[in-house]
Structures are given as C-alpha cells and as structure tokens.
Amino acid sequence: MLGLIVNEKIICEKALADKYIEGKPMKIIRLIIKKYLNEKLTKEQVFEKVDNFMKEIYKDKYNKSYWKKVISDSINTVSKYNNYNLINIEKIDIYKEELDIIESLNDIRLEKLAFVLLIYAKINKIINPTSDGRININLAYIFKESKLVSDKKLLHKLVDIQYILTSKICDSTTMKINYINEEGEVRLTVFNLNDLNPITYYLEYKLNETYNNCEICASRFKQKSKKPRKYCNKCAKEIDKEKAKERMKNIRNFQ
Ligand SMILES: [Zn+2]
C-alpha cells in the first residue's frame, strides 16, 4: 500500500543479503537497527553491524565520521520504540459486516474508496495496536490505491454519512474509519498488499472480474481473455522486447 510499509522483515533481509539499498537509506537503516535490537544486541554491537554494512555499500566513498553520527542518532531514536518487532503483514481479512456496509453505498466509486480506507485502517491497526484507529495517509495515495481520479467530494460524502470522521479534508488528513470491526465472519481476504493491488480484491468480489498475479513482478492484472496470461502488460512488453532483440541477434549472426 502506498505510504505504508507492510513487509519490513522482507525489505530488511533483502537489503542485508544483497548489500544494496534502494533509494534513501535512512528507512532501511532504521529497519536494520530494529532487527538487531530485537535480537538483543547491545547498542555498540548494533553500531558495529550497521557501520560494517554501510561500509560494504559505499566502499571507498564511505565517510566514516558522517555515518558515525547518523548511525548513532538512529540507534538512539529506534531504541526508544515500544517494541522492535519487524512488521510482516501477509494478509488482511475483511468481515461480512464491513463488506455489507461498503456495498450498501451502492456507488462503485464510493465503495472503492471505502474499501481502500478500510484496508489502510486495518494495516494501521496492526502496525500500531494501541492507536485509536485513526489513519493519516496522503490523499493522493488513497485515490491512487482506489483507482480513482482524485475527487475530494467523494470523501466529503463519506464524512456526511459518517462513514469516516475527520475535522477537515486537506491533502493529508487524519481520519477515523467508522465501519471497521474487531472481529467477524471473514468474507474476503486480501493477500497481495503490494502497491495498487488490494483494490483488485474488491473488484473481483463485486464486479466478478478475475485477476492473476504476474509471475515476474507479482502485481495483479485483470484477466481479460479465456486463455490465462502469466505476465502483466508491462512485463509482457519487456519479454517481447527481449525476444525481438534475440531474433535480431540471430538474423545478424546468420548473415
Ligand atoms: Zn509484471
């Protein structure tokens, strides 16, 4: 889900195994610190581990004195967390009562939005069990995940009918989702929580659409024909390009 990390454990293990950090390193460094604190290493031991890891990444360009401060500060920040468990959310269960409330909106755009908000609230509840269920997510992310063009009027409507509670709607708003249940009869399970995938479970359920997981990038794509496809459009195009290159190479070799 955009704006939330649901698989800290996988991201952390991958960075350590590949000795590679994608994008900005701070988030990953904090995850690695959390992992080692969870394994009961002392702050000094954690420092040494992270320092070595960063050295392996930056090699000759490693600025020891700069990173010394960054790593020490991060260790101090992370050591104040309530717990050091790495988040690893594999699925989100949706209950019958929750789906009934969403479906009773009887407007597919509102339903999609309400479904995505519910997933955000449920993930948030797992990440912060002591929170009161409020979420604070960038609105652009919420609309993207809902596969909707940004339209605050839709959110206002959900506020009007008290599906969500919020003081005012700006670009990033704290909202409370009123139709989340603590327990119930599971009607739908969302397994693929990667960006932009959860909404496809609702579309499958509601519109009888069929989605497959791409064998390469694991994103879910709509199954349009009877013959099942293995790859999403993007990956299929990449494969075609590679095949074309191969063919050209063979032609050249033949001449
Ligand atoms: Zn793909």
mmCIF file of C-alpha atoms and ligand atoms in Angstrom:
data_model
loop_
_atom_site.group_PDB
_atom_site.id
_atom_site.type_symbol
_atom_site.label_atom_id
_atom_site.label_comp_id
_atom_site.label_asym_id
_atom_site.label_seq_id
_atom_site.Cartn_x
_atom_site.Cartn_y
_atom_site.Cartn_z
ATOM 1 C CA MET A 1 0.000 0.000 0.000
ATOM 2 C CA LEU A 2 1.372 3.425 -0.965
ATOM 3 C CA GLY A 3 2.628 5.310 2.085
ATOM 4 C CA LEU A 4 2.901 2.270 4.379
ATOM 5 C CA ILE A 5 5.498 -0.467 4.745
ATOM 6 C CA VAL A 6 3.775 -3.797 5.366
ATOM 7 C CA ASN A 7 6.775 -6.075 4.905
ATOM 8 C CA GLU A 8 9.622 -4.560 6.919
ATOM 9 C CA LYS A 9 11.037 -8.010 7.506
ATOM 10 C CA ILE A 10 11.402 -8.861 3.811
ATOM 11 C CA ILE A 11 12.815 -5.428 2.916
ATOM 12 C CA CYS A 12 15.342 -5.641 5.745
ATOM 13 C CA GLU A 13 16.503 -9.193 4.973
ATOM 14 C CA LYS A 14 16.797 -8.372 1.275
ATOM 15 C CA ALA A 15 18.925 -5.274 1.890
ATOM 16 C CA LEU A 16 21.252 -7.253 4.162
ATOM 17 C CA ALA A 17 21.527 -10.182 1.754
ATOM 18 C CA ASP A 18 22.010 -8.094 -1.406
ATOM 19 C CA LYS A 19 24.185 -5.485 0.335
ATOM 20 C CA TYR A 20 22.157 -2.920 -1.526
ATOM 21 C CA ILE A 21 19.876 -0.068 -0.524
ATOM 22 C CA GLU A 22 17.325 1.226 -2.959
ATOM 23 C CA GLY A 23 16.640 4.949 -2.709
ATOM 24 C CA LYS A 24 17.060 6.790 0.562
ATOM 25 C CA PRO A 25 18.981 4.766 3.157
ATOM 26 C CA MET A 26 17.516 6.124 6.402
ATOM 27 C CA LYS A 27 14.381 3.964 6.407
ATOM 28 C CA ILE A 28 16.386 0.810 5.763
ATOM 29 C CA ILE A 29 18.995 1.712 8.365
ATOM 30 C CA ARG A 30 16.230 2.071 10.956
ATOM 31 C CA LEU A 31 14.806 -1.321 9.989
ATOM 32 C CA ILE A 32 18.204 -2.972 10.323
ATOM 33 C CA ILE A 33 18.737 -1.352 13.729
ATOM 34 C CA LYS A 34 15.306 -2.568 14.790
ATOM 35 C CA LYS A 35 16.144 -6.098 13.688
ATOM 36 C CA TYR A 36 19.371 -6.202 15.714
ATOM 37 C CA LEU A 37 17.836 -4.605 18.799
ATOM 38 C CA ASN A 38 15.116 -7.246 18.524
ATOM 39 C CA GLU A 39 17.875 -9.878 18.543
ATOM 40 C CA LYS A 40 19.030 -8.340 21.853
ATOM 41 C CA LEU A 41 22.337 -6.977 20.575
ATOM 42 C CA THR A 42 23.794 -4.073 22.584
ATOM 43 C CA LYS A 43 23.829 -0.589 21.068
ATOM 44 C CA GLU A 44 27.589 -0.936 20.492
ATOM 45 C CA GLN A 45 27.140 -4.244 18.672
ATOM 46 C CA VAL A 46 24.357 -2.779 16.564
ATOM 47 C CA PHE A 47 26.562 0.169 15.670
ATOM 48 C CA GLU A 48 29.336 -2.121 14.519
ATOM 49 C CA LYS A 49 26.971 -4.207 12.374
ATOM 50 C CA VAL A 50 25.365 -1.186 10.689
ATOM 51 C CA ASP A 51 28.711 0.563 10.258
ATOM 52 C CA ASN A 52 30.114 -2.527 8.508
ATOM 53 C CA PHE A 53 27.021 -2.855 6.339
ATOM 54 C CA MET A 54 27.245 0.767 5.173
ATOM 55 C CA LYS A 55 30.963 0.392 4.564
ATOM 56 C CA GLU A 56 30.271 -2.533 2.250
ATOM 57 C CA ILE A 57 27.733 -0.457 0.354
ATOM 58 C CA TYR A 58 29.709 2.760 -0.051
ATOM 59 C CA LYS A 59 33.164 1.143 -0.203
ATOM 60 C CA ASP A 60 35.816 3.830 -0.905
ATOM 61 C CA LYS A 61 33.236 6.578 -0.724
ATOM 62 C CA TYR A 62 32.346 5.722 2.884
ATOM 63 C CA ASN A 63 32.524 8.828 5.050
ATOM 64 C CA LYS A 64 33.125 7.337 8.481
ATOM 65 C CA SER A 65 32.658 10.437 10.616
ATOM 66 C CA TYR A 66 29.447 11.445 8.821
ATOM 67 C CA TRP A 67 27.895 7.996 9.187
ATOM 68 C CA LYS A 68 29.081 7.642 12.774
ATOM 69 C CA LYS A 69 26.743 10.437 13.794
ATOM 70 C CA VAL A 70 23.874 9.310 11.547
ATOM 71 C CA ILE A 71 24.002 5.713 12.757
ATOM 72 C CA SER A 72 24.361 6.650 16.449
ATOM 73 C CA ASP A 73 21.435 9.081 16.226
ATOM 74 C CA SER A 74 19.301 6.425 14.511
ATOM 75 C CA ILE A 75 20.148 3.841 17.153
ATOM 76 C CA ASN A 76 19.068 6.289 19.858
ATOM 77 C CA THR A 77 15.799 7.006 18.046
ATOM 78 C CA VAL A 78 14.950 3.355 17.373
ATOM 79 C CA SER A 79 15.890 2.230 20.894
ATOM 80 C CA LYS A 80 13.005 4.386 22.164
ATOM 81 C CA TYR A 81 10.417 2.403 20.154
ATOM 82 C CA ASN A 82 7.848 0.415 22.153
ATOM 83 C CA ASN A 83 8.923 -2.811 20.506
ATOM 84 C CA TYR A 84 11.444 -3.916 17.919
ATOM 85 C CA ASN A 85 9.349 -6.438 16.017
ATOM 86 C CA LEU A 86 9.670 -6.059 12.274
ATOM 87 C CA ILE A 87 6.303 -5.699 10.627
ATOM 88 C CA ASN A 88 5.354 -8.516 8.325
ATOM 89 C CA ILE A 89 1.700 -8.353 7.325
ATOM 90 C CA GLU A 90 0.829 -11.178 4.965
ATOM 91 C CA LYS A 91 -2.900 -10.703 4.638
ATOM 92 C CA ILE A 92 -5.851 -8.605 5.700
ATOM 93 C CA ASP A 93 -9.204 -10.203 6.469
ATOM 94 C CA ILE A 94 -12.385 -8.316 5.626
ATOM 95 C CA TYR A 95 -15.520 -9.233 7.552
ATOM 96 C CA LYS A 96 -19.005 -9.708 6.176
ATOM 97 C CA GLU A 97 -20.400 -6.802 8.208
ATOM 98 C CA GLU A 98 -17.721 -4.487 6.816
ATOM 99 C CA LEU A 99 -18.391 -5.548 3.233
ATOM 100 C CA ASP A 100 -22.146 -5.162 3.707
ATOM 101 C CA ILE A 101 -21.641 -1.584 4.888
ATOM 102 C CA ILE A 102 -19.362 -0.799 1.961
ATOM 103 C CA GLU A 103 -21.719 -2.375 -0.572
ATOM 104 C CA SER A 104 -24.699 -0.517 0.839
ATOM 105 C CA LEU A 105 -23.120 2.692 -0.501
ATOM 106 C CA ASN A 106 -24.371 1.478 -3.857
ATOM 107 C CA ASP A 107 -21.949 3.646 -5.809
ATOM 108 C CA ILE A 108 -18.856 1.902 -7.116
ATOM 109 C CA ARG A 109 -16.615 4.949 -6.696
ATOM 110 C CA LEU A 110 -17.586 5.396 -3.054
ATOM 111 C CA GLU A 111 -17.320 1.663 -2.487
ATOM 112 C CA LYS A 112 -13.789 1.539 -3.893
ATOM 113 C CA LEU A 113 -12.738 4.455 -1.727
ATOM 114 C CA ALA A 114 -14.355 2.978 1.372
ATOM 115 C CA PHE A 115 -12.682 -0.380 0.731
ATOM 116 C CA VAL A 116 -9.201 1.150 0.399
ATOM 117 C CA LEU A 117 -9.713 3.279 3.523
ATOM 118 C CA LEU A 118 -10.691 0.152 5.416
ATOM 119 C CA ILE A 119 -7.509 -1.656 4.322
ATOM 120 C CA TYR A 120 -5.407 1.327 5.398
ATOM 121 C CA ALA A 121 -7.161 1.367 8.776
ATOM 122 C CA LYS A 122 -6.654 -2.371 9.258
ATOM 123 C CA ILE A 123 -2.955 -2.228 8.402
ATOM 124 C CA ASN A 124 -2.560 0.763 10.705
ATOM 125 C CA LYS A 125 -4.234 -1.171 13.497
ATOM 126 C CA ILE A 126 -1.697 -3.994 13.124
ATOM 127 C CA ILE A 127 1.272 -1.609 12.973
ATOM 128 C CA ASN A 128 0.051 0.486 15.921
ATOM 129 C CA PRO A 129 -2.162 -1.761 18.055
ATOM 130 C CA THR A 130 -2.620 0.921 20.699
ATOM 131 C CA SER A 131 -3.809 3.594 18.265
ATOM 132 C CA ASP A 132 -7.471 4.615 18.242
ATOM 133 C CA GLY A 133 -7.823 3.600 14.601
ATOM 134 C CA ARG A 134 -7.127 6.972 13.042
ATOM 135 C CA ILE A 135 -5.156 6.953 9.808
ATOM 136 C CA ASN A 136 -3.070 9.703 8.298
ATOM 137 C CA ILE A 137 -2.301 8.972 4.659
ATOM 138 C CA ASN A 138 -1.663 11.306 1.766
ATOM 139 C CA LEU A 139 -4.931 11.719 -0.146
ATOM 140 C CA ALA A 140 -3.179 11.257 -3.490
ATOM 141 C CA TYR A 141 -2.140 7.765 -2.322
ATOM 142 C CA ILE A 142 -5.672 6.948 -1.206
ATOM 143 C CA PHE A 143 -7.161 7.845 -4.598
ATOM 144 C CA LYS A 144 -4.406 6.034 -6.496
ATOM 145 C CA GLU A 145 -4.937 2.875 -4.452
ATOM 146 C CA SER A 146 -8.690 3.176 -5.104
ATOM 147 C CA LYS A 147 -8.004 3.510 -8.839
ATOM 148 C CA LEU A 148 -9.987 6.753 -8.845
ATOM 149 C CA VAL A 149 -9.339 10.237 -10.147
ATOM 150 C CA SER A 150 -8.745 12.487 -7.139
ATOM 151 C CA ASP A 151 -12.058 13.954 -6.028
ATOM 152 C CA LYS A 152 -12.424 15.289 -2.503
ATOM 153 C CA LYS A 153 -16.208 15.391 -2.942
ATOM 154 C CA LEU A 154 -16.219 11.620 -2.566
ATOM 155 C CA LEU A 155 -14.505 11.887 0.796
ATOM 156 C CA HIS A 156 -16.890 14.642 1.856
ATOM 157 C CA LYS A 157 -19.754 12.325 1.056
ATOM 158 C CA LEU A 158 -18.311 9.619 3.302
ATOM 159 C CA VAL A 159 -17.942 12.232 6.041
ATOM 160 C CA ASP A 160 -21.551 13.413 5.562
ATOM 161 C CA ILE A 161 -22.918 9.922 6.082
ATOM 162 C CA GLN A 162 -20.471 9.382 8.966
ATOM 163 C CA TYR A 163 -18.534 6.512 7.417
ATOM 164 C CA ILE A 164 -15.430 8.487 8.286
ATOM 165 C CA LEU A 165 -14.791 11.111 10.932
ATOM 166 C CA THR A 166 -12.434 13.992 10.301
ATOM 167 C CA SER A 167 -12.263 17.663 11.148
ATOM 168 C CA LYS A 168 -11.371 18.886 7.685
ATOM 169 C CA ILE A 169 -10.069 17.386 4.474
ATOM 170 C CA CYS A 170 -6.748 18.717 3.248
ATOM 171 C CA ASP A 171 -4.001 16.917 1.325
ATOM 172 C CA SER A 172 -3.160 14.704 4.232
ATOM 173 C CA THR A 173 -5.893 14.267 6.753
ATOM 174 C CA THR A 174 -6.294 12.313 9.909
ATOM 175 C CA MET A 175 -9.452 10.273 9.653
ATOM 176 C CA LYS A 176 -11.208 7.639 11.658
ATOM 177 C CA ILE A 177 -12.865 4.828 9.749
ATOM 178 C CA ASN A 178 -16.165 4.126 11.433
ATOM 179 C CA TYR A 179 -17.063 0.812 9.809
ATOM 180 C CA ILE A 180 -14.029 -1.214 10.920
ATOM 181 C CA ASN A 181 -14.845 -4.261 13.066
ATOM 182 C CA GLU A 182 -12.583 -6.024 15.541
ATOM 183 C CA GLU A 183 -13.914 -9.441 14.601
ATOM 184 C CA GLY A 184 -16.494 -11.150 12.447
ATOM 185 C CA GLU A 185 -17.093 -13.673 9.735
ATOM 186 C CA VAL A 186 -14.298 -13.415 7.172
ATOM 187 C CA ARG A 187 -15.793 -12.827 3.727
ATOM 188 C CA LEU A 188 -12.776 -11.654 1.755
ATOM 189 C CA THR A 189 -9.013 -11.907 2.303
ATOM 190 C CA VAL A 190 -6.531 -9.545 0.710
ATOM 191 C CA PHE A 191 -3.245 -11.406 0.223
ATOM 192 C CA ASN A 192 -1.319 -9.142 -2.106
ATOM 193 C CA LEU A 193 -0.672 -5.911 -0.229
ATOM 194 C CA ASN A 194 1.827 -4.501 -2.710
ATOM 195 C CA ASP A 195 1.083 -1.017 -4.029
ATOM 196 C CA LEU A 196 -2.158 -0.753 -6.031
ATOM 197 C CA ASN A 197 -3.142 -4.400 -5.595
ATOM 198 C CA PRO A 198 -5.625 -4.553 -2.671
ATOM 199 C CA ILE A 199 -8.465 -2.828 -4.567
ATOM 200 C CA THR A 200 -8.432 -5.622 -7.161
ATOM 201 C CA TYR A 201 -9.807 -7.985 -4.497
ATOM 202 C CA TYR A 202 -12.897 -5.810 -4.167
ATOM 203 C CA LEU A 203 -13.325 -5.554 -7.937
ATOM 204 C CA GLU A 204 -13.053 -9.322 -8.165
ATOM 205 C CA TYR A 205 -15.656 -9.766 -5.454
ATOM 206 C CA LYS A 206 -18.033 -7.048 -6.578
ATOM 207 C CA LEU A 207 -17.738 -6.985 -10.371
ATOM 208 C CA ASN A 208 -16.867 -10.645 -10.921
ATOM 209 C CA GLU A 209 -13.598 -9.664 -12.539
ATOM 210 C CA THR A 210 -10.700 -12.120 -12.462
ATOM 211 C CA TYR A 211 -7.179 -11.110 -11.592
ATOM 212 C CA ASN A 212 -3.916 -13.030 -11.854
ATOM 213 C CA ASN A 213 -0.599 -12.440 -10.148
ATOM 214 C CA CYS A 214 2.163 -11.641 -12.619
ATOM 215 C CA GLU A 215 4.836 -14.333 -12.439
ATOM 216 C CA ILE A 216 7.594 -11.753 -12.705
ATOM 217 C CA CYS A 217 6.637 -8.655 -10.705
ATOM 218 C CA ALA A 218 3.795 -10.192 -8.614
ATOM 219 C CA SER A 219 1.408 -7.362 -9.399
ATOM 220 C CA ARG A 220 -2.204 -8.312 -10.042
ATOM 221 C CA PHE A 221 -3.626 -7.775 -13.503
ATOM 222 C CA LYS A 222 -7.053 -8.264 -14.974
ATOM 223 C CA GLN A 223 -7.674 -11.491 -16.859
ATOM 224 C CA LYS A 224 -9.492 -10.417 -19.990
ATOM 225 C CA SER A 225 -9.486 -13.456 -22.252
ATOM 226 C CA LYS A 226 -10.285 -17.086 -21.521
ATOM 227 C CA LYS A 227 -6.668 -18.102 -22.063
ATOM 228 C CA PRO A 228 -4.851 -17.248 -18.823
ATOM 229 C CA ARG A 229 -1.831 -14.989 -19.170
ATOM 230 C CA LYS A 230 1.231 -15.317 -16.971
ATOM 231 C CA TYR A 231 2.528 -11.765 -17.113
ATOM 232 C CA CYS A 232 1.167 -8.265 -16.629
ATOM 233 C CA ASN A 233 1.222 -5.892 -19.617
ATOM 234 C CA LYS A 234 4.426 -4.209 -18.509
ATOM 235 C CA CYS A 235 6.363 -7.444 -18.025
ATOM 236 C CA ALA A 236 4.888 -8.986 -21.198
ATOM 237 C CA LYS A 237 6.169 -5.969 -23.164
ATOM 238 C CA GLU A 238 9.648 -6.376 -21.651
ATOM 239 C CA ILE A 239 9.670 -10.051 -22.640
ATOM 240 C CA ASP A 240 8.598 -9.181 -26.197
ATOM 241 C CA LYS A 241 11.413 -6.623 -26.410
ATOM 242 C CA GLU A 242 13.958 -9.203 -25.273
ATOM 243 C CA LYS A 243 12.627 -11.739 -27.776
ATOM 244 C CA ALA A 244 12.861 -9.178 -30.595
ATOM 245 C CA LYS A 245 16.456 -8.409 -29.603
ATOM 246 C CA GLU A 246 17.244 -12.135 -29.632
ATOM 247 C CA ARG A 247 15.710 -12.506 -33.109
ATOM 248 C CA MET A 248 17.732 -9.576 -34.450
ATOM 249 C CA LYS A 249 20.878 -11.096 -33.000
ATOM 250 C CA ASN A 250 20.133 -14.426 -34.678
ATOM 251 C CA ILE A 251 19.469 -12.732 -38.040
ATOM 252 C CA ARG A 252 22.750 -10.826 -37.797
ATOM 253 C CA ASN A 253 24.668 -13.966 -36.892
ATOM 254 C CA PHE A 254 23.125 -15.803 -39.803
ATOM 255 C CA GLN A 255 24.156 -13.230 -42.408
HETATM 256 ZN ZN ZN B 1 4.584 -7.965 -14.136
#
